[in-house]
Amino acid sequence: MSYYASILLTYFFIDVVAALGLDFQVGLSGILNFGFILFQAIGAYTVAVLTLGPPANWLGTQTYFAGWSVPFPVAFILAILVGVALSFLVGMLVLRRLRASYQAIVLLSLMLVCYDIVISTPSLFNGTTGLGSIPHPLQSTLGLSFTGYQWAYTLFCGVLAAVVFVLVRTVYRSPFGRLLAASREGEVASEALGHNVFRMRMVAMMVGGGLAALSGAMLVGSVAAWSPNSWSFFETIIYFAAIMLGGVGNGFGTLLGVAVLQIGIMEGVTYLPQFGPPGFMDYVQQAVIGLALIAVLWLRPQGILPERRPRLLGARQSPWRPSSQPAASGAIASESL
Amino acid sequence: MNLFVSALAAALAFSAYTAVGSLGFSLQYATTNVLNLAYGDLMIVAGYVTYTVHNAGANIFIAAAAGVAATCVASYALSRWLLIPALRRGMSQTAMILLTLGLSIMIEAVINMIWGANSESFGLPAEPFLRAGSFSWTSEDFASVVCAIVLLAATYVLLEMTSLGRQMRAIASNKELATTCGVAADRVTTASWVISGLLCGIAGVLLSAETVSFNAVTGFTFTVVIVAAAFVGGIGQMGGAVIGALVVGFVSQFAAAYSNPAYVDVFAFGLLALVLLVRPRGIISDIASQRELVA
């Protein structure tokens, strides 16, 4: 039980780090990053190939490229750097001339394509099977009992999550955070005031990508395995549903959303009586997440804990709120005719 | 040379059903202003219904008709009871995309609940239907090309020569103005949901017939190709969808034939990335720049 509790807590902390990264991009900056899970995956894979040692050690049971035995903190830091670098490249592609909806669909395609590449190129990260037996960070050095190590890792993740939370909250309330929010509300106006929206969004993209990669590194440290199953597109939607449910643009909403969806629904379902054929519950879960996303958008698009509006901007319309006026739609006009 | 000819045959068939799919996607976006990420999932619904009816002993053509009808009805129902009311509530473009994404996940879950997670296939005869040297088409390939030609011609006639088509184009280019001039936007939008649902269903049946075996995510993954075709050509234009499908189909099939056949999507996306860098509004562009999709 204690073991299970520590696992749940670890997942919570890791998901908080990831969801804060996504909220930084989506909630604060208005970049609909549907490729988010790709950045978590790159962090996880980076740690895996950096700590697994040369592939020859595995006598053909798993294949991957490169393969080093880098000490623990270095692997994590390199994972973050790789995540940031990838975000930069992706940002160069999508942030320069495309608007939000177009960006979203291109990022989605990018993620699906990378998924395809990883699956059909086993020499990269062992294809569909994925990588396993990835060493837990410092497990042998610390010399703790199994449960003891588990709790130590939970504590480590908790500290990281707390640090990230405080940093992200600080940025949200800093002048830079307000500029990002302003450019989300009115891109043209913000540019007219002389702010380089592209550069600001690029920073947001890189921060979010770095946090996603960190969360991937933390996940690999916990579960010691990583395969395409761990980063299907569905995982991105869970994160989106979580931040939308909790409320975007403020860190507390993200905490709440992760607690409810990631832990409550994704993990809590395992306690329910199973019914239907094997795997049926997974689909029920998937349908519930989809339904939750639709319900939030329909009933309370600002989320349970809405972003606090700066008073001067209070009258402006946020992309996450329904406008007070009916949309400029001919549908209504023609009905009244 | 043999490789070239066989790749040519594959590229023609692939472009054909991609063109049908991207035409529906593009038409839907232009007239309804919804960037529908559940489009690929609705495609595969047609595949599953066809599979079930075919397995129940019906002729493959009747089964295909049932599949197309199912997607068409689903497209109408979703627009009628979810998407149009959502737009009317003043939901923003970003929220609408997330809404269709939630929908896509739910459709996948429901498919898995009903049909299970195993891959299915129609089990159509494998021998070539048409053969000349290394140029060979299966019956599915042939059906794709015929369907594409007929549907493109029909869509052209609809858009250019009928009153409904004129109204659809009017709404696509400026909805407020069209409404002011007396176009019944409601009726026309409903019609375009049904017509794009029809194209979506036919593309879905063709896709499921053409892939070796399909499962719940086949349609969603095919979104990459649809999006690449629609955006490379220029979204919202009938010509754009067709040219985009041809360009993406030929480039990806030829590149895949000469390297690794598993990389069709990868090359399709590579082409999209290239177009985004060089000419983000696509080859033929009106709506992309009008709606400020690109700066």
PDB file of N, CA, C and O in Angstrom, chain A residues 18 21-23 25-26 31-43 83 86-88 90-91 93-95 100-115 205 208-213 215 226 230-240 243, chain B residues 37 97-98 101 220 224 269:
ATOM      1  N   ALA A  18       4.814  18.200 -16.205  1.00  0.00           N
ATOM      2  CA  ALA A  18       4.459  18.200 -17.622  1.00  0.00           C
ATOM      3  C   ALA A  18       3.307  19.167 -17.890  1.00  0.00           C
ATOM      4  O   ALA A  18       3.357  19.973 -18.816  1.00  0.00           O
ATOM      5  N   GLY A  21       4.246  22.680 -17.971  1.00  0.00           N
ATOM      6  CA  GLY A  21       4.901  22.994 -19.245  1.00  0.00           C
ATOM      7  C   GLY A  21       3.875  23.255 -20.331  1.00  0.00           C
ATOM      8  O   GLY A  21       3.982  24.219 -21.092  1.00  0.00           O
ATOM      9  N   LEU A  22       2.854  22.399 -20.384  1.00  0.00           N
ATOM     10  CA  LEU A  22       1.822  22.568 -21.412  1.00  0.00           C
ATOM     11  C   LEU A  22       1.024  23.835 -21.157  1.00  0.00           C
ATOM     12  O   LEU A  22       0.702  24.579 -22.081  1.00  0.00           O
ATOM     13  N   ASP A  23       0.735  24.104 -19.876  1.00  0.00           N
ATOM     14  CA  ASP A  23      -0.045  25.298 -19.547  1.00  0.00           C
ATOM     15  C   ASP A  23       0.738  26.555 -19.907  1.00  0.00           C
ATOM     16  O   ASP A  23       0.158  27.557 -20.335  1.00  0.00           O
ATOM     17  N   GLN A  25       2.617  26.895 -22.419  1.00  0.00           N
ATOM     18  CA  GLN A  25       2.458  27.109 -23.859  1.00  0.00           C
ATOM     19  C   GLN A  25       1.013  27.438 -24.226  1.00  0.00           C
ATOM     20  O   GLN A  25       0.753  28.395 -24.948  1.00  0.00           O
ATOM     21  N   VAL A  26       0.078  26.629 -23.727  1.00  0.00           N
ATOM     22  CA  VAL A  26      -1.320  26.774 -24.147  1.00  0.00           C
ATOM     23  C   VAL A  26      -2.016  27.879 -23.370  1.00  0.00           C
ATOM     24  O   VAL A  26      -2.607  28.790 -23.949  1.00  0.00           O
ATOM     25  N   ILE A  31      -0.229  28.925 -27.529  1.00  0.00           N
ATOM     26  CA  ILE A  31       0.271  28.007 -28.558  1.00  0.00           C
ATOM     27  C   ILE A  31      -0.395  26.665 -28.321  1.00  0.00           C
ATOM     28  O   ILE A  31      -0.143  26.014 -27.314  1.00  0.00           O
ATOM     29  N   LEU A  32      -1.263  26.250 -29.225  1.00  0.00           N
ATOM     30  CA  LEU A  32      -1.952  24.969 -29.048  1.00  0.00           C
ATOM     31  C   LEU A  32      -1.002  23.842 -29.431  1.00  0.00           C
ATOM     32  O   LEU A  32      -1.010  23.384 -30.560  1.00  0.00           O
ATOM     33  N   ASN A  33      -0.212  23.396 -28.498  1.00  0.00           N
ATOM     34  CA  ASN A  33       0.808  22.410 -28.835  1.00  0.00           C
ATOM     35  C   ASN A  33       0.254  20.989 -28.776  1.00  0.00           C
ATOM     36  O   ASN A  33       0.363  20.302 -27.774  1.00  0.00           O
ATOM     37  N   PHE A  34      -0.314  20.544 -29.903  1.00  0.00           N
ATOM     38  CA  PHE A  34      -0.853  19.184 -29.962  1.00  0.00           C
ATOM     39  C   PHE A  34       0.260  18.156 -30.107  1.00  0.00           C
ATOM     40  O   PHE A  34       0.008  16.964 -30.098  1.00  0.00           O
ATOM     41  N   GLY A  35       1.496  18.625 -30.262  1.00  0.00           N
ATOM     42  CA  GLY A  35       2.607  17.692 -30.355  1.00  0.00           C
ATOM     43  C   GLY A  35       3.314  17.554 -29.027  1.00  0.00           C
ATOM     44  O   GLY A  35       4.420  17.033 -28.959  1.00  0.00           O
ATOM     45  N   PHE A  36       2.671  18.017 -27.963  1.00  0.00           N
ATOM     46  CA  PHE A  36       3.330  18.118 -26.662  1.00  0.00           C
ATOM     47  C   PHE A  36       4.037  16.839 -26.226  1.00  0.00           C
ATOM     48  O   PHE A  36       5.165  16.870 -25.735  1.00  0.00           O
ATOM     49  N   ILE A  37       3.363  15.712 -26.411  1.00  0.00           N
ATOM     50  CA  ILE A  37       3.887  14.459 -25.867  1.00  0.00           C
ATOM     51  C   ILE A  37       5.213  14.088 -26.520  1.00  0.00           C
ATOM     52  O   ILE A  37       6.036  13.391 -25.937  1.00  0.00           O
ATOM     53  N   LEU A  38       5.439  14.601 -27.722  1.00  0.00           N
ATOM     54  CA  LEU A  38       6.707  14.359 -28.414  1.00  0.00           C
ATOM     55  C   LEU A  38       7.879  14.847 -27.571  1.00  0.00           C
ATOM     56  O   LEU A  38       8.939  14.215 -27.523  1.00  0.00           O
ATOM     57  N   PHE A  39       7.696  15.970 -26.892  1.00  0.00           N
ATOM     58  CA  PHE A  39       8.793  16.554 -26.124  1.00  0.00           C
ATOM     59  C   PHE A  39       9.032  15.759 -24.840  1.00  0.00           C
ATOM     60  O   PHE A  39      10.159  15.639 -24.379  1.00  0.00           O
ATOM     61  N   GLN A  40       7.954  15.210 -24.278  1.00  0.00           N
ATOM     62  CA  GLN A  40       8.132  14.321 -23.134  1.00  0.00           C
ATOM     63  C   GLN A  40       8.897  13.067 -23.584  1.00  0.00           C
ATOM     64  O   GLN A  40       9.823  12.618 -22.922  1.00  0.00           O
ATOM     65  N   ALA A  41       8.514  12.558 -24.755  1.00  0.00           N
ATOM     66  CA  ALA A  41       9.153  11.342 -25.253  1.00  0.00           C
ATOM     67  C   ALA A  41      10.632  11.569 -25.523  1.00  0.00           C
ATOM     68  O   ALA A  41      11.468  10.725 -25.187  1.00  0.00           O
ATOM     69  N   ILE A  42      10.980  12.729 -26.086  1.00  0.00           N
ATOM     70  CA  ILE A  42      12.391  12.943 -26.414  1.00  0.00           C
ATOM     71  C   ILE A  42      13.221  13.004 -25.137  1.00  0.00           C
ATOM     72  O   ILE A  42      14.343  12.498 -25.079  1.00  0.00           O
ATOM     73  N   GLY A  43      12.644  13.583 -24.065  1.00  0.00           N
ATOM     74  CA  GLY A  43      13.346  13.599 -22.780  1.00  0.00           C
ATOM     75  C   GLY A  43      13.558  12.196 -22.259  1.00  0.00           C
ATOM     76  O   GLY A  43      14.653  11.835 -21.794  1.00  0.00           O
ATOM     77  N   GLY A  83      15.303  18.601 -25.141  1.00  0.00           N
ATOM     78  CA  GLY A  83      13.910  19.053 -25.268  1.00  0.00           C
ATOM     79  C   GLY A  83      13.842  20.506 -25.718  1.00  0.00           C
ATOM     80  O   GLY A  83      13.060  20.870 -26.598  1.00  0.00           O
ATOM     81  N   LEU A  86      14.953  20.792 -29.403  1.00  0.00           N
ATOM     82  CA  LEU A  86      13.907  20.336 -30.328  1.00  0.00           C
ATOM     83  C   LEU A  86      12.786  21.373 -30.408  1.00  0.00           C
ATOM     84  O   LEU A  86      12.273  21.669 -31.488  1.00  0.00           O
ATOM     85  N   SER A  87      12.436  21.956 -29.257  1.00  0.00           N
ATOM     86  CA  SER A  87      11.397  22.988 -29.257  1.00  0.00           C
ATOM     87  C   SER A  87      11.798  24.158 -30.132  1.00  0.00           C
ATOM     88  O   SER A  87      10.961  24.741 -30.819  1.00  0.00           O
ATOM     89  N   PHE A  88      13.086  24.490 -30.085  1.00  0.00           N
ATOM     90  CA  PHE A  88      13.563  25.598 -30.907  1.00  0.00           C
ATOM     91  C   PHE A  88      13.355  25.290 -32.391  1.00  0.00           C
ATOM     92  O   PHE A  88      12.800  26.112 -33.135  1.00  0.00           O
ATOM     93  N   VAL A  90      11.312  23.113 -33.765  1.00  0.00           N
ATOM     94  CA  VAL A  90       9.884  23.062 -34.090  1.00  0.00           C
ATOM     95  C   VAL A  90       9.305  24.476 -34.109  1.00  0.00           C
ATOM     96  O   VAL A  90       8.504  24.826 -34.972  1.00  0.00           O
ATOM     97  N   GLY A  91       9.748  25.288 -33.166  1.00  0.00           N
ATOM     98  CA  GLY A  91       9.275  26.663 -33.113  1.00  0.00           C
ATOM     99  C   GLY A  91       9.622  27.425 -34.382  1.00  0.00           C
ATOM    100  O   GLY A  91       8.806  28.192 -34.906  1.00  0.00           O
ATOM    101  N   LEU A  93       9.753  26.261 -37.219  1.00  0.00           N
ATOM    102  CA  LEU A  93       8.859  25.805 -38.280  1.00  0.00           C
ATOM    103  C   LEU A  93       7.447  26.377 -38.115  1.00  0.00           C
ATOM    104  O   LEU A  93       6.853  26.840 -39.080  1.00  0.00           O
ATOM    105  N   VAL A  94       6.915  26.335 -36.880  1.00  0.00           N
ATOM    106  CA  VAL A  94       5.484  26.642 -36.747  1.00  0.00           C
ATOM    107  C   VAL A  94       5.181  28.026 -36.183  1.00  0.00           C
ATOM    108  O   VAL A  94       4.068  28.516 -36.340  1.00  0.00           O
ATOM    109  N   LEU A  95       6.128  28.658 -35.489  1.00  0.00           N
ATOM    110  CA  LEU A  95       5.749  29.890 -34.785  1.00  0.00           C
ATOM    111  C   LEU A  95       5.881  31.135 -35.645  1.00  0.00           C
ATOM    112  O   LEU A  95       5.359  32.179 -35.300  1.00  0.00           O
ATOM    113  N   ALA A 100      -2.751  30.260 -34.660  1.00  0.00           N
ATOM    114  CA  ALA A 100      -2.928  29.194 -33.670  1.00  0.00           C
ATOM    115  C   ALA A 100      -3.501  27.891 -34.222  1.00  0.00           C
ATOM    116  O   ALA A 100      -2.939  26.823 -33.994  1.00  0.00           O
ATOM    117  N   SER A 101      -4.620  27.975 -34.982  1.00  0.00           N
ATOM    118  CA  SER A 101      -5.262  26.732 -35.377  1.00  0.00           C
ATOM    119  C   SER A 101      -4.395  25.957 -36.363  1.00  0.00           C
ATOM    120  O   SER A 101      -4.318  24.732 -36.332  1.00  0.00           O
ATOM    121  N   TYR A 102      -3.703  26.690 -37.210  1.00  0.00           N
ATOM    122  CA  TYR A 102      -2.821  26.094 -38.199  1.00  0.00           C
ATOM    123  C   TYR A 102      -1.622  25.450 -37.492  1.00  0.00           C
ATOM    124  O   TYR A 102      -1.241  24.312 -37.766  1.00  0.00           O
ATOM    125  N   GLN A 103      -1.060  26.187 -36.519  1.00  0.00           N
ATOM    126  CA  GLN A 103       0.035  25.644 -35.710  1.00  0.00           C
ATOM    127  C   GLN A 103      -0.373  24.322 -35.086  1.00  0.00           C
ATOM    128  O   GLN A 103       0.374  23.341 -35.119  1.00  0.00           O
ATOM    129  N   ALA A 104      -1.573  24.308 -34.516  1.00  0.00           N
ATOM    130  CA  ALA A 104      -2.036  23.133 -33.780  1.00  0.00           C
ATOM    131  C   ALA A 104      -2.020  21.905 -34.668  1.00  0.00           C
ATOM    132  O   ALA A 104      -1.515  20.847 -34.298  1.00  0.00           O
ATOM    133  N   ILE A 105      -2.542  22.070 -35.869  1.00  0.00           N
ATOM    134  CA  ILE A 105      -2.705  20.917 -36.736  1.00  0.00           C
ATOM    135  C   ILE A 105      -1.350  20.476 -37.300  1.00  0.00           C
ATOM    136  O   ILE A 105      -1.095  19.291 -37.488  1.00  0.00           O
ATOM    137  N   VAL A 106      -0.434  21.416 -37.485  1.00  0.00           N
ATOM    138  CA  VAL A 106       0.904  21.046 -37.947  1.00  0.00           C
ATOM    139  C   VAL A 106       1.665  20.331 -36.829  1.00  0.00           C
ATOM    140  O   VAL A 106       2.346  19.329 -37.065  1.00  0.00           O
ATOM    141  N   LEU A 107       1.527  20.813 -35.605  1.00  0.00           N
ATOM    142  CA  LEU A 107       2.193  20.157 -34.474  1.00  0.00           C
ATOM    143  C   LEU A 107       1.658  18.742 -34.281  1.00  0.00           C
ATOM    144  O   LEU A 107       2.408  17.811 -33.991  1.00  0.00           O
ATOM    145  N   LEU A 108       0.348  18.602 -34.459  1.00  0.00           N
ATOM    146  CA  LEU A 108      -0.256  17.270 -34.352  1.00  0.00           C
ATOM    147  C   LEU A 108       0.347  16.332 -35.398  1.00  0.00           C
ATOM    148  O   LEU A 108       0.762  15.210 -35.086  1.00  0.00           O
ATOM    149  N   SER A 109       0.425  16.815 -36.636  1.00  0.00           N
ATOM    150  CA  SER A 109       0.990  15.985 -37.699  1.00  0.00           C
ATOM    151  C   SER A 109       2.437  15.626 -37.385  1.00  0.00           C
ATOM    152  O   SER A 109       2.859  14.489 -37.579  1.00  0.00           O
ATOM    153  N   LEU A 110       3.180  16.598 -36.883  1.00  0.00           N
ATOM    154  CA  LEU A 110       4.588  16.352 -36.568  1.00  0.00           C
ATOM    155  C   LEU A 110       4.716  15.228 -35.550  1.00  0.00           C
ATOM    156  O   LEU A 110       5.539  14.320 -35.687  1.00  0.00           O
ATOM    157  N   MET A 111       3.852  15.284 -34.521  1.00  0.00           N
ATOM    158  CA  MET A 111       3.925  14.255 -33.483  1.00  0.00           C
ATOM    159  C   MET A 111       3.604  12.880 -34.068  1.00  0.00           C
ATOM    160  O   MET A 111       4.311  11.900 -33.807  1.00  0.00           O
ATOM    161  N   LEU A 112       2.566  12.813 -34.888  1.00  0.00           N
ATOM    162  CA  LEU A 112       2.185  11.520 -35.470  1.00  0.00           C
ATOM    163  C   LEU A 112       3.298  10.972 -36.350  1.00  0.00           C
ATOM    164  O   LEU A 112       3.571   9.767 -36.368  1.00  0.00           O
ATOM    165  N   VAL A 113       3.971  11.876 -37.076  1.00  0.00           N
ATOM    166  CA  VAL A 113       5.040  11.430 -37.966  1.00  0.00           C
ATOM    167  C   VAL A 113       6.235  10.914 -37.171  1.00  0.00           C
ATOM    168  O   VAL A 113       6.812   9.878 -37.488  1.00  0.00           O
ATOM    169  N   CYS A 114       6.596  11.629 -36.106  1.00  0.00           N
ATOM    170  CA  CYS A 114       7.729  11.167 -35.292  1.00  0.00           C
ATOM    171  C   CYS A 114       7.400   9.810 -34.670  1.00  0.00           C
ATOM    172  O   CYS A 114       8.267   8.939 -34.565  1.00  0.00           O
ATOM    173  N   TYR A 115       6.160   9.633 -34.266  1.00  0.00           N
ATOM    174  CA  TYR A 115       5.703   8.356 -33.714  1.00  0.00           C
ATOM    175  C   TYR A 115       5.923   7.247 -34.734  1.00  0.00           C
ATOM    176  O   TYR A 115       6.459   6.190 -34.433  1.00  0.00           O
ATOM    177  N   MET A 205       7.701  28.323 -25.977  1.00  0.00           N
ATOM    178  CA  MET A 205       7.803  26.997 -26.598  1.00  0.00           C
ATOM    179  C   MET A 205       8.963  26.225 -25.977  1.00  0.00           C
ATOM    180  O   MET A 205       8.848  25.039 -25.663  1.00  0.00           O
ATOM    181  N   GLY A 208       8.278  25.302 -22.228  1.00  0.00           N
ATOM    182  CA  GLY A 208       7.348  24.168 -22.170  1.00  0.00           C
ATOM    183  C   GLY A 208       8.002  22.882 -22.632  1.00  0.00           C
ATOM    184  O   GLY A 208       7.832  21.828 -22.010  1.00  0.00           O
ATOM    185  N   GLY A 209       8.800  22.976 -23.704  1.00  0.00           N
ATOM    186  CA  GLY A 209       9.475  21.783 -24.217  1.00  0.00           C
ATOM    187  C   GLY A 209      10.489  21.242 -23.215  1.00  0.00           C
ATOM    188  O   GLY A 209      10.606  20.030 -23.028  1.00  0.00           O
ATOM    189  N   GLY A 210      11.203  22.154 -22.546  1.00  0.00           N
ATOM    190  CA  GLY A 210      12.167  21.736 -21.533  1.00  0.00           C
ATOM    191  C   GLY A 210      11.476  21.032 -20.376  1.00  0.00           C
ATOM    192  O   GLY A 210      11.928  19.983 -19.900  1.00  0.00           O
ATOM    193  N   LEU A 211      10.342  21.598 -19.930  1.00  0.00           N
ATOM    194  CA  LEU A 211       9.613  20.973 -18.821  1.00  0.00           C
ATOM    195  C   LEU A 211       9.054  19.614 -19.238  1.00  0.00           C
ATOM    196  O   LEU A 211       9.081  18.656 -18.455  1.00  0.00           O
ATOM    197  N   ALA A 212       8.567  19.532 -20.479  1.00  0.00           N
ATOM    198  CA  ALA A 212       8.055  18.246 -20.957  1.00  0.00           C
ATOM    199  C   ALA A 212       9.167  17.213 -20.964  1.00  0.00           C
ATOM    200  O   ALA A 212       8.982  16.077 -20.508  1.00  0.00           O
ATOM    201  N   ALA A 213      10.355  17.613 -21.437  1.00  0.00           N
ATOM    202  CA  ALA A 213      11.477  16.675 -21.477  1.00  0.00           C
ATOM    203  C   ALA A 213      11.875  16.259 -20.071  1.00  0.00           C
ATOM    204  O   ALA A 213      12.172  15.084 -19.818  1.00  0.00           O
ATOM    205  N   SER A 215       9.887  16.071 -17.508  1.00  0.00           N
ATOM    206  CA  SER A 215       8.891  15.120 -17.011  1.00  0.00           C
ATOM    207  C   SER A 215       9.127  13.739 -17.609  1.00  0.00           C
ATOM    208  O   SER A 215       8.965  12.719 -16.925  1.00  0.00           O
ATOM    209  N   TRP A 226      10.431   2.661 -21.518  1.00  0.00           N
ATOM    210  CA  TRP A 226       9.765   3.668 -22.350  1.00  0.00           C
ATOM    211  C   TRP A 226       9.519   3.075 -23.726  1.00  0.00           C
ATOM    212  O   TRP A 226      10.440   2.557 -24.357  1.00  0.00           O
ATOM    213  N   SER A 230       3.856   4.495 -24.333  1.00  0.00           N
ATOM    214  CA  SER A 230       3.880   5.493 -23.267  1.00  0.00           C
ATOM    215  C   SER A 230       3.593   6.891 -23.785  1.00  0.00           C
ATOM    216  O   SER A 230       3.354   7.791 -23.006  1.00  0.00           O
ATOM    217  N   TRP A 231       3.688   7.084 -25.084  1.00  0.00           N
ATOM    218  CA  TRP A 231       3.464   8.451 -25.571  1.00  0.00           C
ATOM    219  C   TRP A 231       2.543   8.486 -26.786  1.00  0.00           C
ATOM    220  O   TRP A 231       2.787   9.186 -27.744  1.00  0.00           O
ATOM    221  N   SER A 232       1.462   7.713 -26.711  1.00  0.00           N
ATOM    222  CA  SER A 232       0.472   7.800 -27.779  1.00  0.00           C
ATOM    223  C   SER A 232      -0.165   9.189 -27.731  1.00  0.00           C
ATOM    224  O   SER A 232      -0.051   9.895 -26.729  1.00  0.00           O
ATOM    225  N   PHE A 233      -0.853   9.548 -28.787  1.00  0.00           N
ATOM    226  CA  PHE A 233      -1.435  10.887 -28.853  1.00  0.00           C
ATOM    227  C   PHE A 233      -2.440  11.119 -27.732  1.00  0.00           C
ATOM    228  O   PHE A 233      -2.625  12.242 -27.259  1.00  0.00           O
ATOM    229  N   PHE A 234      -3.063  10.021 -27.287  1.00  0.00           N
ATOM    230  CA  PHE A 234      -4.048  10.121 -26.214  1.00  0.00           C
ATOM    231  C   PHE A 234      -3.461  10.807 -24.974  1.00  0.00           C
ATOM    232  O   PHE A 234      -4.142  11.576 -24.292  1.00  0.00           O
ATOM    233  N   GLU A 235      -2.175  10.557 -24.683  1.00  0.00           N
ATOM    234  CA  GLU A 235      -1.554  11.156 -23.502  1.00  0.00           C
ATOM    235  C   GLU A 235      -1.596  12.690 -23.590  1.00  0.00           C
ATOM    236  O   GLU A 235      -1.814  13.372 -22.601  1.00  0.00           O
ATOM    237  N   THR A 236      -1.377  13.216 -24.789  1.00  0.00           N
ATOM    238  CA  THR A 236      -1.459  14.668 -24.958  1.00  0.00           C
ATOM    239  C   THR A 236      -2.847  15.171 -24.604  1.00  0.00           C
ATOM    240  O   THR A 236      -3.007  16.197 -23.947  1.00  0.00           O
ATOM    241  N   ILE A 237      -3.861  14.412 -25.050  1.00  0.00           N
ATOM    242  CA  ILE A 237      -5.233  14.863 -24.795  1.00  0.00           C
ATOM    243  C   ILE A 237      -5.530  14.845 -23.305  1.00  0.00           C
ATOM    244  O   ILE A 237      -6.220  15.732 -22.801  1.00  0.00           O
ATOM    245  N   ILE A 238      -4.984  13.853 -22.590  1.00  0.00           N
ATOM    246  CA  ILE A 238      -5.218  13.837 -21.144  1.00  0.00           C
ATOM    247  C   ILE A 238      -4.656  15.109 -20.518  1.00  0.00           C
ATOM    248  O   ILE A 238      -5.306  15.739 -19.686  1.00  0.00           O
ATOM    249  N   TYR A 239      -3.443  15.487 -20.936  1.00  0.00           N
ATOM    250  CA  TYR A 239      -2.866  16.718 -20.388  1.00  0.00           C
ATOM    251  C   TYR A 239      -3.715  17.933 -20.745  1.00  0.00           C
ATOM    252  O   TYR A 239      -3.957  18.808 -19.916  1.00  0.00           O
ATOM    253  N   PHE A 240      -4.179  17.979 -21.984  1.00  0.00           N
ATOM    254  CA  PHE A 240      -5.034  19.105 -22.381  1.00  0.00           C
ATOM    255  C   PHE A 240      -6.303  19.137 -21.539  1.00  0.00           C
ATOM    256  O   PHE A 240      -6.706  20.187 -21.031  1.00  0.00           O
ATOM    257  N   ILE A 243      -5.507  20.446 -17.968  1.00  0.00           N
ATOM    258  CA  ILE A 243      -5.316  21.883 -17.767  1.00  0.00           C
ATOM    259  C   ILE A 243      -6.593  22.660 -18.077  1.00  0.00           C
ATOM    260  O   ILE A 243      -6.885  23.662 -17.446  1.00  0.00           O
TER     261      ILE A 243
ATOM    262  N   LEU B  37     -10.785  17.926 -36.444  1.00  0.00           N
ATOM    263  CA  LEU B  37      -9.777  16.888 -36.219  1.00  0.00           C
ATOM    264  C   LEU B  37     -10.402  15.508 -36.063  1.00  0.00           C
ATOM    265  O   LEU B  37      -9.696  14.514 -36.013  1.00  0.00           O
ATOM    266  N   ILE B  97     -11.361  23.571 -31.930  1.00  0.00           N
ATOM    267  CA  ILE B  97     -10.396  22.525 -32.299  1.00  0.00           C
ATOM    268  C   ILE B  97     -10.286  21.502 -31.185  1.00  0.00           C
ATOM    269  O   ILE B  97     -10.309  20.289 -31.417  1.00  0.00           O
ATOM    270  N   LEU B  98     -10.219  21.996 -29.940  1.00  0.00           N
ATOM    271  CA  LEU B  98     -10.133  21.068 -28.812  1.00  0.00           C
ATOM    272  C   LEU B  98     -11.396  20.213 -28.725  1.00  0.00           C
ATOM    273  O   LEU B  98     -11.341  19.037 -28.383  1.00  0.00           O
ATOM    274  N   LEU B 101     -11.224  17.489 -31.095  1.00  0.00           N
ATOM    275  CA  LEU B 101     -10.224  16.532 -30.622  1.00  0.00           C
ATOM    276  C   LEU B 101     -10.840  15.602 -29.576  1.00  0.00           C
ATOM    277  O   LEU B 101     -10.610  14.381 -29.593  1.00  0.00           O
ATOM    278  N   PHE B 220      -7.293   8.394 -37.843  1.00  0.00           N
ATOM    279  CA  PHE B 220      -6.675   9.557 -37.201  1.00  0.00           C
ATOM    280  C   PHE B 220      -5.262   9.762 -37.733  1.00  0.00           C
ATOM    281  O   PHE B 220      -4.850  10.890 -37.995  1.00  0.00           O
ATOM    282  N   VAL B 224      -2.658  13.081 -41.037  1.00  0.00           N
ATOM    283  CA  VAL B 224      -1.402  13.698 -41.466  1.00  0.00           C
ATOM    284  C   VAL B 224      -1.417  13.917 -42.979  1.00  0.00           C
ATOM    285  O   VAL B 224      -1.112  15.004 -43.466  1.00  0.00           O
ATOM    286  N   PHE B 269       4.662  14.570 -44.533  1.00  0.00           N
ATOM    287  CA  PHE B 269       4.858  15.669 -43.594  1.00  0.00           C
ATOM    288  C   PHE B 269       6.059  16.512 -43.974  1.00  0.00           C
ATOM    289  O   PHE B 269       6.031  17.740 -43.843  1.00  0.00           O
TER     290      PHE B 269
END
